mmCIF file of C-alpha atoms in Angstrom:
data_model
loop_
_atom_site.group_PDB
_atom_site.id
_atom_site.type_symbol
_atom_site.label_atom_id
_atom_site.label_comp_id
_atom_site.label_asym_id
_atom_site.label_seq_id
_atom_site.Cartn_x
_atom_site.Cartn_y
_atom_site.Cartn_z
ATOM 1 C CA MET G 198 -80.997 99.743 -157.170
ATOM 2 C CA LEU G 199 -79.232 98.440 -154.094
ATOM 3 C CA SER G 200 -79.595 101.718 -152.259
ATOM 4 C CA ALA G 201 -83.309 101.630 -153.011
ATOM 5 C CA VAL G 202 -83.624 98.204 -151.457
ATOM 6 C CA LEU G 203 -81.676 99.214 -148.375
ATOM 7 C CA SER G 204 -83.879 102.235 -147.716
ATOM 8 C CA PHE G 205 -86.341 100.280 -145.627
ATOM 9 C CA GLY G 206 -89.184 102.749 -146.007
ATOM 10 C CA TYR G 207 -90.381 102.205 -142.421
ATOM 11 C CA GLY G 208 -93.221 104.608 -141.716
ATOM 12 C CA GLN G 209 -93.650 105.424 -145.408
ATOM 13 C CA HIS G 210 -96.885 103.582 -146.054
ATOM 14 C CA SER G 211 -98.668 102.925 -149.303
ATOM 15 C CA LYS G 212 -102.058 104.550 -149.739
ATOM 16 C CA HIS G 213 -103.158 101.401 -151.556
ATOM 17 C CA THR G 214 -103.046 99.072 -148.548
ATOM 18 C CA PRO G 215 -104.163 99.191 -144.904
ATOM 19 C CA TYR G 216 -100.892 97.556 -143.871
ATOM 20 C CA ALA G 217 -97.762 99.285 -142.570
ATOM 21 C CA LEU G 218 -95.468 97.458 -144.963
ATOM 22 C CA LYS G 219 -91.737 96.858 -144.731
ATOM 23 C CA ASP G 220 -89.285 95.458 -147.245
ATOM 24 C CA GLY G 221 -89.497 91.685 -147.353
ATOM 25 C CA ASP G 222 -93.131 91.420 -146.265
ATOM 26 C CA ILE G 223 -95.071 88.617 -147.919
ATOM 27 C CA VAL G 224 -98.356 89.468 -149.645
ATOM 28 C CA PHE G 225 -101.153 87.052 -150.490
ATOM 29 C CA GLN G 226 -104.284 87.156 -152.576
ATOM 30 C CA SER G 227 -107.152 84.904 -153.578
ATOM 31 C CA GLY G 228 -107.824 84.600 -157.288
ATOM 32 C CA HIS G 229 -110.835 83.302 -159.204
ATOM 33 C CA ARG G 230 -109.402 82.625 -162.653
ATOM 34 C CA GLY G 231 -107.341 79.969 -164.367
ATOM 35 C CA GLN G 232 -105.782 77.531 -161.935
ATOM 36 C CA ALA G 233 -107.005 79.387 -158.818
ATOM 37 C CA ASN G 234 -109.947 77.086 -158.114
ATOM 38 C CA ALA G 235 -107.722 74.024 -158.417
ATOM 39 C CA ILE G 236 -105.202 75.519 -155.977
ATOM 40 C CA LYS G 237 -107.978 76.276 -153.492
ATOM 41 C CA ALA G 238 -109.259 72.721 -153.725
ATOM 42 C CA ALA G 239 -105.822 71.110 -153.544
ATOM 43 C CA THR G 240 -104.800 73.109 -150.475
ATOM 44 C CA ASP G 241 -108.178 73.660 -148.773
ATOM 45 C CA SER G 242 -107.301 77.343 -148.553
ATOM 46 C CA GLU G 243 -108.418 80.611 -150.090
ATOM 47 C CA TRP G 244 -104.847 81.707 -150.886
ATOM 48 C CA THR G 245 -103.859 81.190 -154.504
ATOM 49 C CA HIS G 246 -100.993 83.627 -155.088
ATOM 50 C CA VAL G 247 -98.130 85.188 -153.142
ATOM 51 C CA GLY G 248 -95.209 87.579 -153.626
ATOM 52 C CA VAL G 249 -92.633 89.637 -151.707
ATOM 53 C CA VAL G 250 -92.737 93.428 -151.404
ATOM 54 C CA PHE G 251 -89.746 95.714 -151.849
ATOM 55 C CA LYS G 252 -89.495 99.487 -151.944
ATOM 56 C CA ARG G 253 -87.745 100.634 -155.102
ATOM 57 C CA GLU G 254 -87.343 104.242 -156.180
ATOM 58 C CA ASN G 255 -89.755 105.320 -153.426
ATOM 59 C CA GLN G 256 -92.519 102.999 -154.651
ATOM 60 C CA TRP G 257 -93.735 99.643 -153.380
ATOM 61 C CA TRP G 258 -93.316 96.736 -155.768
ATOM 62 C CA VAL G 259 -94.170 93.045 -155.551
ATOM 63 C CA LEU G 260 -91.655 90.508 -156.804
ATOM 64 C CA GLU G 261 -93.813 87.663 -158.058
ATOM 65 C CA ALA G 262 -93.677 84.581 -160.242
ATOM 66 C CA VAL G 263 -96.330 85.022 -162.883
ATOM 67 C CA GLN G 264 -95.486 84.816 -166.581
ATOM 68 C CA PRO G 265 -92.685 85.698 -166.358
ATOM 69 C CA VAL G 266 -91.115 86.416 -162.950
ATOM 70 C CA LYS G 267 -91.296 90.191 -162.596
ATOM 71 C CA TYR G 268 -91.775 93.224 -160.380
ATOM 72 C CA THR G 269 -95.362 94.489 -160.289
ATOM 73 C CA LYS G 270 -96.467 97.780 -158.762
ATOM 74 C CA LEU G 271 -98.191 97.103 -155.458
ATOM 75 C CA GLU G 272 -101.354 98.918 -156.501
ATOM 76 C CA ASP G 273 -101.601 96.772 -159.635
ATOM 77 C CA PHE G 274 -101.071 93.616 -157.584
ATOM 78 C CA ILE G 275 -103.880 94.630 -155.214
ATOM 79 C CA LYS G 276 -106.260 95.562 -158.059
ATOM 80 C CA ARG G 277 -106.406 91.937 -159.189
ATOM 81 C CA ALA G 278 -108.232 90.913 -156.014
ATOM 82 C CA PRO G 279 -108.627 93.948 -153.728
ATOM 83 C CA LYS G 280 -110.920 92.238 -151.218
ATOM 84 C CA SER G 281 -108.485 89.418 -150.510
ATOM 85 C CA PHE G 282 -105.170 91.268 -150.088
ATOM 86 C CA HIS G 283 -103.303 90.050 -146.997
ATOM 87 C CA ALA G 284 -99.775 90.711 -145.708
ATOM 88 C CA ARG G 285 -97.560 88.723 -143.328
ATOM 89 C CA ARG G 286 -94.004 89.090 -142.029
ATOM 90 C CA LEU G 287 -91.486 87.295 -139.865
ATOM 91 C CA LYS G 288 -92.195 87.338 -136.134
ATOM 92 C CA ASP G 289 -88.476 87.938 -135.663
ATOM 93 C CA SER G 290 -88.122 91.045 -137.803
ATOM 94 C CA SER G 291 -84.504 91.418 -136.692
ATOM 95 C CA ALA G 292 -83.684 88.528 -139.029
ATOM 96 C CA ILE G 293 -84.295 90.814 -142.007
ATOM 97 C CA THR G 294 -81.071 92.799 -141.960
ATOM 98 C CA PRO G 295 -79.851 95.186 -144.657
ATOM 99 C CA GLU G 296 -77.472 92.429 -145.755
ATOM 100 C CA CYS G 297 -80.359 89.988 -146.110
ATOM 101 C CA LEU G 298 -82.355 92.497 -148.117
ATOM 102 C CA ALA G 299 -79.395 93.050 -150.416
ATOM 103 C CA LEU G 300 -79.077 89.295 -150.947
ATOM 104 C CA ALA G 301 -82.822 88.999 -151.529
ATOM 105 C CA HIS G 302 -82.706 91.730 -154.139
ATOM 106 C CA THR G 303 -79.676 90.213 -155.863
ATOM 107 C CA TRP G 304 -81.107 86.700 -155.963
ATOM 108 C CA GLY G 305 -84.527 87.991 -156.964
ATOM 109 C CA ALA G 306 -83.028 90.007 -159.820
ATOM 110 C CA GLN G 307 -81.398 86.834 -161.110
ATOM 111 C CA GLN G 308 -84.834 85.214 -161.368
ATOM 112 C CA LEU G 309 -86.451 88.003 -163.386
ATOM 113 C CA ASN G 310 -87.949 86.941 -166.713
ATOM 114 C CA LYS G 311 -87.833 83.243 -165.870
ATOM 115 C CA ASN G 312 -90.908 81.386 -167.061
ATOM 116 C CA TYR G 313 -93.710 80.429 -164.705
ATOM 117 C CA ASP G 314 -93.476 76.777 -163.713
ATOM 118 C CA LEU G 315 -96.772 75.217 -164.748
ATOM 119 C CA LYS G 316 -95.737 71.853 -163.269
ATOM 120 C CA PHE G 317 -94.738 73.223 -159.848
ATOM 121 C CA LEU G 318 -91.325 71.555 -159.902
ATOM 122 C CA TRP G 319 -88.571 72.416 -157.398
ATOM 123 C CA ASP G 320 -85.703 73.293 -159.741
ATOM 124 C CA ASP G 321 -84.771 76.903 -160.483
ATOM 125 C CA GLU G 322 -85.143 76.735 -164.264
ATOM 126 C CA LYS G 323 -88.747 77.875 -163.910
ATOM 127 C CA LEU G 324 -90.504 79.176 -160.798
ATOM 128 C CA TYR G 325 -93.996 79.307 -159.377
ATOM 129 C CA CYS G 326 -95.133 81.964 -156.919
ATOM 130 C CA SER G 327 -94.740 80.303 -153.521
ATOM 131 C CA GLU G 328 -91.520 78.596 -154.595
ATOM 132 C CA LEU G 329 -90.046 82.016 -155.418
ATOM 133 C CA VAL G 330 -90.996 83.427 -152.015
ATOM 134 C CA TRP G 331 -89.704 80.378 -150.114
ATOM 135 C CA LYS G 332 -86.398 80.433 -151.971
ATOM 136 C CA ILE G 333 -85.877 84.185 -151.512
ATOM 137 C CA TYR G 334 -85.973 83.710 -147.749
ATOM 138 C CA LYS G 335 -83.788 80.619 -147.941
ATOM 139 C CA HIS G 336 -81.136 82.229 -150.129
ATOM 140 C CA ALA G 337 -81.148 85.616 -148.401
ATOM 141 C CA ALA G 338 -81.531 84.685 -144.728
ATOM 142 C CA ASP G 339 -81.201 80.875 -144.590
ATOM 143 C CA ILE G 340 -84.775 80.765 -143.306
ATOM 144 C CA GLU G 341 -87.127 77.957 -144.320
ATOM 145 C CA LEU G 342 -90.567 79.466 -143.920
ATOM 146 C CA CYS G 343 -92.150 76.015 -143.961
ATOM 147 C CA GLU G 344 -91.167 72.462 -144.760
ATOM 148 C CA PRO G 345 -91.787 71.595 -148.415
ATOM 149 C CA ARG G 346 -94.388 68.881 -148.858
ATOM 150 C CA ALA G 347 -94.606 65.973 -151.249
ATOM 151 C CA MET G 348 -96.795 66.901 -154.191
ATOM 152 C CA GLU G 349 -99.019 63.914 -153.492
ATOM 153 C CA SER G 350 -99.852 65.279 -150.018
ATOM 154 C CA TYR G 351 -102.298 67.781 -151.505
ATOM 155 C CA ASN G 352 -105.873 66.917 -152.430
ATOM 156 C CA LEU G 353 -105.465 65.523 -155.931
ATOM 157 C CA SER G 354 -108.888 63.867 -156.115
ATOM 158 C CA ASP G 355 -110.905 67.060 -156.537
ATOM 159 C CA PRO G 356 -112.268 67.353 -160.108
ATOM 160 C CA ASP G 357 -110.652 70.761 -160.720
ATOM 161 C CA VAL G 358 -107.300 69.463 -159.472
ATOM 162 C CA ALA G 359 -107.566 66.240 -161.464
ATOM 163 C CA ALA G 360 -108.338 68.224 -164.618
ATOM 164 C CA LEU G 361 -105.314 70.466 -164.054
ATOM 165 C CA VAL G 362 -103.055 67.454 -163.446
ATOM 166 C CA LYS G 363 -104.278 65.819 -166.647
ATOM 167 C CA LYS G 364 -103.710 69.033 -168.608
ATOM 168 C CA ARG G 365 -100.198 69.640 -167.246
ATOM 169 C CA PHE G 366 -98.903 66.065 -166.894
ATOM 170 C CA GLY G 367 -101.079 64.000 -169.227
ATOM 171 C CA SER G 368 -101.962 61.568 -166.452
ATOM 172 C CA ILE G 369 -101.827 61.302 -162.672
ATOM 173 C CA ASP G 370 -99.267 58.539 -163.252
ATOM 174 C CA ASN G 371 -96.848 61.134 -164.637
ATOM 175 C CA LEU G 372 -97.117 63.364 -161.577
ATOM 176 C CA PRO G 373 -93.831 63.510 -159.598
ATOM 177 C CA LYS G 374 -95.640 62.569 -156.400
ATOM 178 C CA ASN G 375 -92.643 62.996 -154.090
ATOM 179 C CA SER G 376 -91.425 66.268 -155.596
ATOM 180 C CA PRO G 377 -90.996 68.985 -152.903
ATOM 181 C CA THR G 378 -93.798 71.520 -153.120
ATOM 182 C CA VAL G 379 -94.827 74.698 -151.304
ATOM 183 C CA ALA G 380 -98.259 76.264 -151.753
ATOM 184 C CA PRO G 381 -99.305 79.818 -150.849
ATOM 185 C CA SER G 382 -101.322 78.337 -147.982
ATOM 186 C CA ASP G 383 -98.228 76.628 -146.572
ATOM 187 C CA LEU G 384 -96.518 80.008 -146.343
ATOM 188 C CA ALA G 385 -99.602 81.689 -144.879
ATOM 189 C CA ASP G 386 -99.765 79.007 -142.181
ATOM 190 C CA SER G 387 -96.072 79.255 -141.302
ATOM 191 C CA PRO G 388 -95.554 79.597 -137.525
ATOM 192 C CA LEU G 389 -92.660 81.932 -138.339
ATOM 193 C CA LEU G 390 -95.020 84.574 -139.727
ATOM 194 C CA ILE G 391 -97.521 87.016 -138.268
ATOM 195 C CA GLU G 392 -99.971 89.404 -139.886
ATOM 196 C CA VAL G 393 -98.454 92.777 -140.701
ATOM 197 C CA PRO G 394 -99.775 95.506 -138.367
ATOM 198 C CA ARG G 395 -102.413 97.826 -139.746
ATOM 199 C CA LYS G 396 -101.670 101.503 -140.140
#
């Protein structure tokens, strides 16, 4: 496995994406089901899901926190929302060394099969998508892609958001308002990232 992660795959592009991907790139999509509309309203952004790509056994995979945390083939990830697929990477690509990729793979493997965190909490017992991506970069390269925000800083007054809060927490009063939170949009807006070049 480790040798697969360390074979960067530069120049070996996937036919399923217009991007010239590299290990560690961050991929986004905009969903239309389940909690997606609430996430869009809470963050004022189209981005509802995010993962990290790795090349394994000569195929591109996305490490993502769904239910549970798992590797998904890139083409299957894209099929969910093909018109909204977007990829970003660090401006300073030299920060992603083979050692960092090895650490990312090791830490990511330790998260596999963990449950999806429906309450978006910041502990590692369960994980949500943007939390997983943020923590991979933190653990592997000591890079904070963005500053986590207080949960209450998002738009909680929107009807879709309020309904989700009531369903997950019972009441807005039970929401951990100061809990650190990172949304897909926070990662997409990170000044440390740029769009991945097209092929």
